[in-house]
Amino acid sequence: MTEEEIIERIKEQEDIGMEALANRYKKLLVYIISGILGARADDIEECVNDTYLKIWRNVDKFDFSRASLTTYLKVIARNTAINRLRDVRRHELCRADVELSQCADVVVDSSADVEDAILKKERAEWLNEFIRELPKKEQELMLRKYFYLQPSKQIASAMGMTVNAVDTKLSRLRGRARDFLKLQDT
């Protein structure tokens, strides 16, 4: 079943669409989520299921002209895992008998004002532009480290590099990105 057929079946609320989605993408989702959550099997399974649920509920918003189904799933899985990790850490902090004020600091939403939100979005667009202009190998390094949150050792293994080479290359890329963003801010 193609990505388009899967989405169409889900839009028609046919279970076969979700089954096809799960059969085709579960390993990818587990890989992405476990890279963020580590060995928390229950949390990984919950995040995978939450990703499916988000697709089911928001399938009408999906647009193939903006991204492939694979890309859409990667973003949802990553964000779901990061949110789950925050929740787990928040609960761990609260359970550790920390002072109420410290626990409240973790729970309080630290949303910025409108101006900060606009600036943050603008910088994200500039960073995306910077990454798109990089050679494929450097793009992969940046995505693995900062999007999938993979440790340097895992990146080195997957890309046939040494850990030191990965860290050095990422340090240089961060410097170039910082310079690029400074140019954009002026």
C-alpha atoms as an extended CHARMM CRD file, in Angstrom:
* protein
*
       186  EXT
         1         1  MET       CA              0.0000000000        0.0000000000        0.0000000000  PROA      1               0.0000000000
         2         2  THR       CA              1.4190000000        3.4380000000       -0.9300000000  PROA      2               0.0000000000
         3         3  GLU       CA              1.6280000000        6.3610000000        1.4740000000  PROA      3               0.0000000000
         4         4  GLU       CA             -1.2630000000        8.0120000000       -0.3520000000  PROA      4               0.0000000000
         5         5  GLU       CA             -3.4100000000        4.8810000000       -0.0260000000  PROA      5               0.0000000000
         6         6  ILE       CA             -2.5800000000        4.5920000000        3.6760000000  PROA      6               0.0000000000
         7         7  ILE       CA             -3.6260000000        8.1990000000        4.2970000000  PROA      7               0.0000000000
         8         8  GLU       CA             -6.7900000000        7.7710000000        2.2450000000  PROA      8               0.0000000000
         9         9  ARG       CA             -7.7800000000        4.6580000000        4.2290000000  PROA      9               0.0000000000
        10        10  ILE       CA             -7.1530000000        6.4710000000        7.5040000000  PROA      10              0.0000000000
        11        11  LYS       CA             -9.2130000000        9.4380000000        6.3100000000  PROA      11              0.0000000000
        12        12  GLU       CA            -12.0380000000        6.9980000000        5.5980000000  PROA      12              0.0000000000
        13        13  GLN       CA            -11.5000000000        5.6780000000        9.1560000000  PROA      13              0.0000000000
        14        14  GLU       CA            -10.6640000000        2.1980000000        7.9340000000  PROA      14              0.0000000000
        15        15  ASP       CA             -8.6400000000        0.1240000000       10.3760000000  PROA      15              0.0000000000
        16        16  ILE       CA             -6.6690000000       -1.3650000000        7.5030000000  PROA      16              0.0000000000
        17        17  GLY       CA             -5.0400000000        2.0280000000        6.9740000000  PROA      17              0.0000000000
        18        18  MET       CA             -3.7320000000        2.1090000000       10.5430000000  PROA      18              0.0000000000
        19        19  GLU       CA             -2.6150000000       -1.5210000000       10.2890000000  PROA      19              0.0000000000
        20        20  ALA       CA             -0.6700000000       -0.7360000000        7.1190000000  PROA      20              0.0000000000
        21        21  LEU       CA              0.8360000000        2.3360000000        8.7910000000  PROA      21              0.0000000000
        22        22  ALA       CA              1.9050000000        0.3040000000       11.8240000000  PROA      22              0.0000000000
        23        23  ASN       CA              3.3380000000       -2.5340000000        9.7430000000  PROA      23              0.0000000000
        24        24  ARG       CA              5.3120000000       -0.1740000000        7.5540000000  PROA      24              0.0000000000
        25        25  TYR       CA              6.5960000000        2.3750000000       10.0760000000  PROA      25              0.0000000000
        26        26  LYS       CA              6.7130000000        0.8070000000       13.5490000000  PROA      26              0.0000000000
        27        27  LYS       CA             10.4450000000       -0.0260000000       13.4110000000  PROA      27              0.0000000000
        28        28  LEU       CA             11.2790000000        3.5120000000       12.2930000000  PROA      28              0.0000000000
        29        29  LEU       CA              9.1480000000        5.0300000000       15.0570000000  PROA      29              0.0000000000
        30        30  VAL       CA             10.6630000000        2.7560000000       17.7180000000  PROA      30              0.0000000000
        31        31  TYR       CA             14.1530000000        3.6660000000       16.4740000000  PROA      31              0.0000000000
        32        32  ILE       CA             13.4960000000        7.4070000000       16.6860000000  PROA      32              0.0000000000
        33        33  ILE       CA             11.6830000000        7.2700000000       20.0190000000  PROA      33              0.0000000000
        34        34  SER       CA             14.1510000000        4.9070000000       21.7000000000  PROA      34              0.0000000000
        35        35  GLY       CA             16.9840000000        7.2370000000       20.6720000000  PROA      35              0.0000000000
        36        36  ILE       CA             15.3270000000        9.8980000000       22.8250000000  PROA      36              0.0000000000
        37        37  LEU       CA             13.8530000000        7.8380000000       25.6600000000  PROA      37              0.0000000000
        38        38  GLY       CA             16.5500000000        5.1830000000       25.9470000000  PROA      38              0.0000000000
        39        39  ALA       CA             15.5340000000        1.7630000000       27.2440000000  PROA      39              0.0000000000
        40        40  ARG       CA             12.1640000000        2.7480000000       28.7100000000  PROA      40              0.0000000000
        41        41  ALA       CA             10.1450000000        0.0590000000       26.9120000000  PROA      41              0.0000000000
        42        42  ASP       CA              6.7610000000        1.0860000000       28.3200000000  PROA      42              0.0000000000
        43        43  ASP       CA              7.3170000000        4.7310000000       27.4350000000  PROA      43              0.0000000000
        44        44  ILE       CA              8.5310000000        3.8110000000       23.9470000000  PROA      44              0.0000000000
        45        45  GLU       CA              5.4230000000        1.7300000000       23.2570000000  PROA      45              0.0000000000
        46        46  GLU       CA              3.1950000000        4.4910000000       24.6210000000  PROA      46              0.0000000000
        47        47  CYS       CA              4.8750000000        7.0830000000       22.3860000000  PROA      47              0.0000000000
        48        48  VAL       CA              4.4780000000        4.8700000000       19.3250000000  PROA      48              0.0000000000
        49        49  ASN       CA              0.7820000000        4.4940000000       20.1150000000  PROA      49              0.0000000000
        50        50  ASP       CA              0.4530000000        8.2370000000       20.7760000000  PROA      50              0.0000000000
        51        51  THR       CA              2.0180000000        8.8780000000       17.3640000000  PROA      51              0.0000000000
        52        52  TYR       CA             -0.5680000000        6.6240000000       15.7160000000  PROA      52              0.0000000000
        53        53  LEU       CA             -3.3400000000        8.3750000000       17.6240000000  PROA      53              0.0000000000
        54        54  LYS       CA             -2.1180000000       11.8060000000       16.5260000000  PROA      54              0.0000000000
        55        55  ILE       CA             -2.1020000000       10.6520000000       12.9070000000  PROA      55              0.0000000000
        56        56  TRP       CA             -5.6320000000        9.2320000000       13.2930000000  PROA      56              0.0000000000
        57        57  ARG       CA             -6.9780000000       12.4340000000       14.8510000000  PROA      57              0.0000000000
        58        58  ASN       CA             -5.1930000000       14.8720000000       12.5410000000  PROA      58              0.0000000000
        59        59  VAL       CA             -5.1410000000       13.0270000000        9.2250000000  PROA      59              0.0000000000
        60        60  ASP       CA             -7.2350000000       15.7470000000        7.5790000000  PROA      60              0.0000000000
        61        61  LYS       CA             -4.4370000000       18.2470000000        8.2250000000  PROA      61              0.0000000000
        62        62  PHE       CA             -1.8500000000       16.1100000000        6.4430000000  PROA      62              0.0000000000
        63        63  ASP       CA             -0.6530000000       17.5660000000        3.1240000000  PROA      63              0.0000000000
        64        64  PHE       CA              1.6110000000       15.5940000000        0.7580000000  PROA      64              0.0000000000
        65        65  SER       CA              2.7220000000       18.8350000000       -0.8900000000  PROA      65              0.0000000000
        66        66  ARG       CA              4.4100000000       19.8990000000        2.3650000000  PROA      66              0.0000000000
        67        67  ALA       CA              6.0370000000       16.6020000000        3.4130000000  PROA      67              0.0000000000
        68        68  SER       CA              6.0160000000       12.8700000000        2.9010000000  PROA      68              0.0000000000
        69        69  LEU       CA              4.2110000000       10.6120000000        5.3300000000  PROA      69              0.0000000000
        70        70  THR       CA              7.5880000000        9.3560000000        6.5570000000  PROA      70              0.0000000000
        71        71  THR       CA              8.7520000000       12.8850000000        7.3640000000  PROA      71              0.0000000000
        72        72  TYR       CA              5.4520000000       13.7000000000        9.0500000000  PROA      72              0.0000000000
        73        73  LEU       CA              5.6920000000       10.5800000000       11.2140000000  PROA      73              0.0000000000
        74        74  LYS       CA              9.3180000000       11.3140000000       12.1530000000  PROA      74              0.0000000000
        75        75  VAL       CA              8.4140000000       14.7920000000       13.3820000000  PROA      75              0.0000000000
        76        76  ILE       CA              5.3990000000       13.5820000000       15.3470000000  PROA      76              0.0000000000
        77        77  ALA       CA              7.3570000000       10.6900000000       16.8950000000  PROA      77              0.0000000000
        78        78  ARG       CA             10.2590000000       12.9380000000       17.8500000000  PROA      78              0.0000000000
        79        79  ASN       CA              8.0560000000       15.5960000000       19.4330000000  PROA      79              0.0000000000
        80        80  THR       CA              5.9610000000       12.9830000000       21.2370000000  PROA      80              0.0000000000
        81        81  ALA       CA              9.1040000000       11.3590000000       22.6600000000  PROA      81              0.0000000000
        82        82  ILE       CA             10.5670000000       14.6860000000       23.7730000000  PROA      82              0.0000000000
        83        83  ASN       CA              7.2950000000       15.5960000000       25.5050000000  PROA      83              0.0000000000
        84        84  ARG       CA              7.1860000000       12.1730000000       27.1560000000  PROA      84              0.0000000000
        85        85  LEU       CA             10.7850000000       12.5710000000       28.3480000000  PROA      85              0.0000000000
        86        86  ARG       CA              9.9030000000       15.9560000000       29.8570000000  PROA      86              0.0000000000
        87        87  ASP       CA              6.9190000000       14.4190000000       31.6260000000  PROA      87              0.0000000000
        88        88  VAL       CA              9.0040000000       11.5460000000       32.9790000000  PROA      88              0.0000000000
        89        89  ARG       CA             11.6930000000       13.9240000000       34.2300000000  PROA      89              0.0000000000
        90        90  ARG       CA              9.0780000000       16.1970000000       35.7940000000  PROA      90              0.0000000000
        91        91  HSD       CA              7.5280000000       13.2620000000       37.6630000000  PROA      91              0.0000000000
        92        92  GLU       CA             10.9350000000       11.9980000000       38.7470000000  PROA      92              0.0000000000
        93        93  LEU       CA             11.7770000000       15.4300000000       40.1350000000  PROA      93              0.0000000000
        94        94  CYS       CA              8.4850000000       15.6840000000       41.9790000000  PROA      94              0.0000000000
        95        95  ARG       CA              8.8580000000       12.1930000000       43.4540000000  PROA      95              0.0000000000
        96        96  ALA       CA             12.3430000000       12.9280000000       44.7330000000  PROA      96              0.0000000000
        97        97  ASP       CA             10.9240000000       15.0440000000       47.5670000000  PROA      97              0.0000000000
        98        98  VAL       CA             12.3040000000       18.2830000000       46.2000000000  PROA      98              0.0000000000
        99        99  GLU       CA             10.9360000000       21.4910000000       47.5740000000  PROA      99              0.0000000000
       100       100  LEU       CA              7.5580000000       22.5100000000       46.2590000000  PROA      100             0.0000000000
       101       101  SER       CA              9.0130000000       25.6460000000       44.6990000000  PROA      101             0.0000000000
       102       102  GLN       CA             11.5640000000       23.6130000000       42.7300000000  PROA      102             0.0000000000
       103       103  CYS       CA              8.8510000000       21.2720000000       41.4780000000  PROA      103             0.0000000000
       104       104  ALA       CA              6.6780000000       24.2340000000       40.5230000000  PROA      104             0.0000000000
       105       105  ASP       CA              9.5460000000       25.6930000000       38.4830000000  PROA      105             0.0000000000
       106       106  VAL       CA              9.5920000000       22.5470000000       36.3790000000  PROA      106             0.0000000000
       107       107  VAL       CA              5.8350000000       22.4740000000       35.8960000000  PROA      107             0.0000000000
       108       108  VAL       CA              5.3090000000       26.1680000000       35.1760000000  PROA      108             0.0000000000
       109       109  ASP       CA              5.0110000000       26.8790000000       31.4680000000  PROA      109             0.0000000000
       110       110  SER       CA              7.8940000000       29.0730000000       30.4380000000  PROA      110             0.0000000000
       111       111  SER       CA              6.2660000000       30.3760000000       27.2880000000  PROA      111             0.0000000000
       112       112  ALA       CA              7.7550000000       33.5950000000       25.9750000000  PROA      112             0.0000000000
       113       113  ASP       CA              5.9450000000       36.6650000000       24.8190000000  PROA      113             0.0000000000
       114       114  VAL       CA              4.8370000000       37.1310000000       21.2220000000  PROA      114             0.0000000000
       115       115  GLU       CA              7.9930000000       38.9290000000       20.1350000000  PROA      115             0.0000000000
       116       116  ASP       CA             10.2140000000       36.1180000000       21.4080000000  PROA      116             0.0000000000
       117       117  ALA       CA              8.0290000000       33.5290000000       19.6570000000  PROA      117             0.0000000000
       118       118  ILE       CA              8.3390000000       35.3730000000       16.3480000000  PROA      118             0.0000000000
       119       119  LEU       CA             12.1040000000       35.7090000000       16.7320000000  PROA      119             0.0000000000
       120       120  LYS       CA             12.4130000000       32.0290000000       17.5880000000  PROA      120             0.0000000000
       121       121  LYS       CA             10.4280000000       31.0420000000       14.4910000000  PROA      121             0.0000000000
       122       122  GLU       CA             12.5380000000       33.3210000000       12.3070000000  PROA      122             0.0000000000
       123       123  ARG       CA             15.7630000000       31.8180000000       13.6540000000  PROA      123             0.0000000000
       124       124  ALA       CA             14.4280000000       28.3060000000       13.0950000000  PROA      124             0.0000000000
       125       125  GLU       CA             13.7530000000       29.1950000000        9.4500000000  PROA      125             0.0000000000
       126       126  TRP       CA             17.2930000000       30.5720000000        9.0890000000  PROA      126             0.0000000000
       127       127  LEU       CA             18.7260000000       27.4350000000       10.6720000000  PROA      127             0.0000000000
       128       128  ASN       CA             16.7250000000       25.2630000000        8.2710000000  PROA      128             0.0000000000
       129       129  GLU       CA             18.1100000000       27.3170000000        5.3860000000  PROA      129             0.0000000000
       130       130  PHE       CA             21.6560000000       26.8030000000        6.7170000000  PROA      130             0.0000000000
       131       131  ILE       CA             21.1330000000       23.0290000000        7.0190000000  PROA      131             0.0000000000
       132       132  ARG       CA             19.6020000000       22.7390000000        3.5220000000  PROA      132             0.0000000000
       133       133  GLU       CA             22.7380000000       24.3370000000        2.0550000000  PROA      133             0.0000000000
       134       134  LEU       CA             25.0750000000       21.8110000000        3.7160000000  PROA      134             0.0000000000
       135       135  PRO       CA             26.4230000000       18.7260000000        1.9150000000  PROA      135             0.0000000000
       136       136  LYS       CA             24.3520000000       15.5810000000        2.5440000000  PROA      136             0.0000000000
       137       137  LYS       CA             26.7800000000       14.0500000000        5.0590000000  PROA      137             0.0000000000
       138       138  GLU       CA             26.8440000000       17.2220000000        7.1610000000  PROA      138             0.0000000000
       139       139  GLN       CA             23.0440000000       17.4640000000        6.9640000000  PROA      139             0.0000000000
       140       140  GLU       CA             22.8140000000       13.9050000000        8.2610000000  PROA      140             0.0000000000
       141       141  LEU       CA             25.1890000000       14.6980000000       11.1350000000  PROA      141             0.0000000000
       142       142  MET       CA             23.1350000000       17.7270000000       12.1880000000  PROA      142             0.0000000000
       143       143  LEU       CA             19.8200000000       15.8710000000       11.9290000000  PROA      143             0.0000000000
       144       144  ARG       CA             21.0340000000       12.8330000000       13.8310000000  PROA      144             0.0000000000
       145       145  LYS       CA             22.4750000000       14.9450000000       16.6580000000  PROA      145             0.0000000000
       146       146  TYR       CA             19.9730000000       17.7670000000       17.0120000000  PROA      146             0.0000000000
       147       147  PHE       CA             16.7430000000       16.3780000000       15.5800000000  PROA      147             0.0000000000
       148       148  TYR       CA             16.9010000000       12.7140000000       16.5590000000  PROA      148             0.0000000000
       149       149  LEU       CA             19.0430000000       13.5010000000       19.6390000000  PROA      149             0.0000000000
       150       150  GLN       CA             21.3700000000       10.5810000000       18.9810000000  PROA      150             0.0000000000
       151       151  PRO       CA             24.5710000000       10.3220000000       21.0260000000  PROA      151             0.0000000000
       152       152  SER       CA             27.8760000000       10.8020000000       19.1960000000  PROA      152             0.0000000000
       153       153  LYS       CA             28.7810000000        7.1440000000       19.6340000000  PROA      153             0.0000000000
       154       154  GLN       CA             25.6220000000        6.0120000000       17.8340000000  PROA      154             0.0000000000
       155       155  ILE       CA             26.1590000000        8.5620000000       15.0520000000  PROA      155             0.0000000000
       156       156  ALA       CA             29.7720000000        7.4470000000       14.6210000000  PROA      156             0.0000000000
       157       157  SER       CA             28.7290000000        3.8160000000       14.3450000000  PROA      157             0.0000000000
       158       158  ALA       CA             25.9480000000        4.5300000000       11.8520000000  PROA      158             0.0000000000
       159       159  MET       CA             28.0550000000        6.8200000000        9.6600000000  PROA      159             0.0000000000
       160       160  GLY       CA             31.3660000000        4.9360000000        9.7760000000  PROA      160             0.0000000000
       161       161  MET       CA             33.2050000000        7.6520000000       11.6690000000  PROA      161             0.0000000000
       162       162  THR       CA             35.0720000000        7.8740000000       14.9510000000  PROA      162             0.0000000000
       163       163  VAL       CA             33.3710000000        9.5330000000       17.9160000000  PROA      163             0.0000000000
       164       164  ASN       CA             36.0990000000       12.1790000000       17.9270000000  PROA      164             0.0000000000
       165       165  ALA       CA             35.5050000000       12.9160000000       14.2350000000  PROA      165             0.0000000000
       166       166  VAL       CA             31.7600000000       13.2680000000       14.8420000000  PROA      166             0.0000000000
       167       167  ASP       CA             32.2670000000       15.6370000000       17.7840000000  PROA      167             0.0000000000
       168       168  THR       CA             34.8430000000       17.7090000000       15.8980000000  PROA      168             0.0000000000
       169       169  LYS       CA             32.6710000000       17.9890000000       12.8060000000  PROA      169             0.0000000000
       170       170  LEU       CA             29.6180000000       18.9280000000       14.8900000000  PROA      170             0.0000000000
       171       171  SER       CA             31.6200000000       21.5770000000       16.7550000000  PROA      171             0.0000000000
       172       172  ARG       CA             32.6880000000       23.1300000000       13.4680000000  PROA      172             0.0000000000
       173       173  LEU       CA             29.1460000000       22.9590000000       12.1120000000  PROA      173             0.0000000000
       174       174  ARG       CA             27.8140000000       24.6880000000       15.2450000000  PROA      174             0.0000000000
       175       175  GLY       CA             30.3630000000       27.4450000000       14.7520000000  PROA      175             0.0000000000
       176       176  ARG       CA             29.3730000000       27.8880000000       11.1190000000  PROA      176             0.0000000000
       177       177  ALA       CA             25.6900000000       27.8850000000       12.0900000000  PROA      177             0.0000000000
       178       178  ARG       CA             26.3440000000       30.5030000000       14.7830000000  PROA      178             0.0000000000
       179       179  ASP       CA             28.1520000000       32.7040000000       12.2400000000  PROA      179             0.0000000000
       180       180  PHE       CA             25.3270000000       32.2340000000        9.7350000000  PROA      180             0.0000000000
       181       181  LEU       CA             22.7150000000       33.2370000000       12.3230000000  PROA      181             0.0000000000
       182       182  LYS       CA             24.7450000000       36.3030000000       13.3430000000  PROA      182             0.0000000000
       183       183  LEU       CA             24.7640000000       37.4270000000        9.7040000000  PROA      183             0.0000000000
       184       184  GLN       CA             21.0030000000       36.9720000000        9.5150000000  PROA      184             0.0000000000
       185       185  ASP       CA             20.4040000000       38.9620000000       12.7260000000  PROA      185             0.0000000000
       186       186  THR       CA             22.1510000000       42.0400000000       11.3450000000  PROA      186             0.0000000000
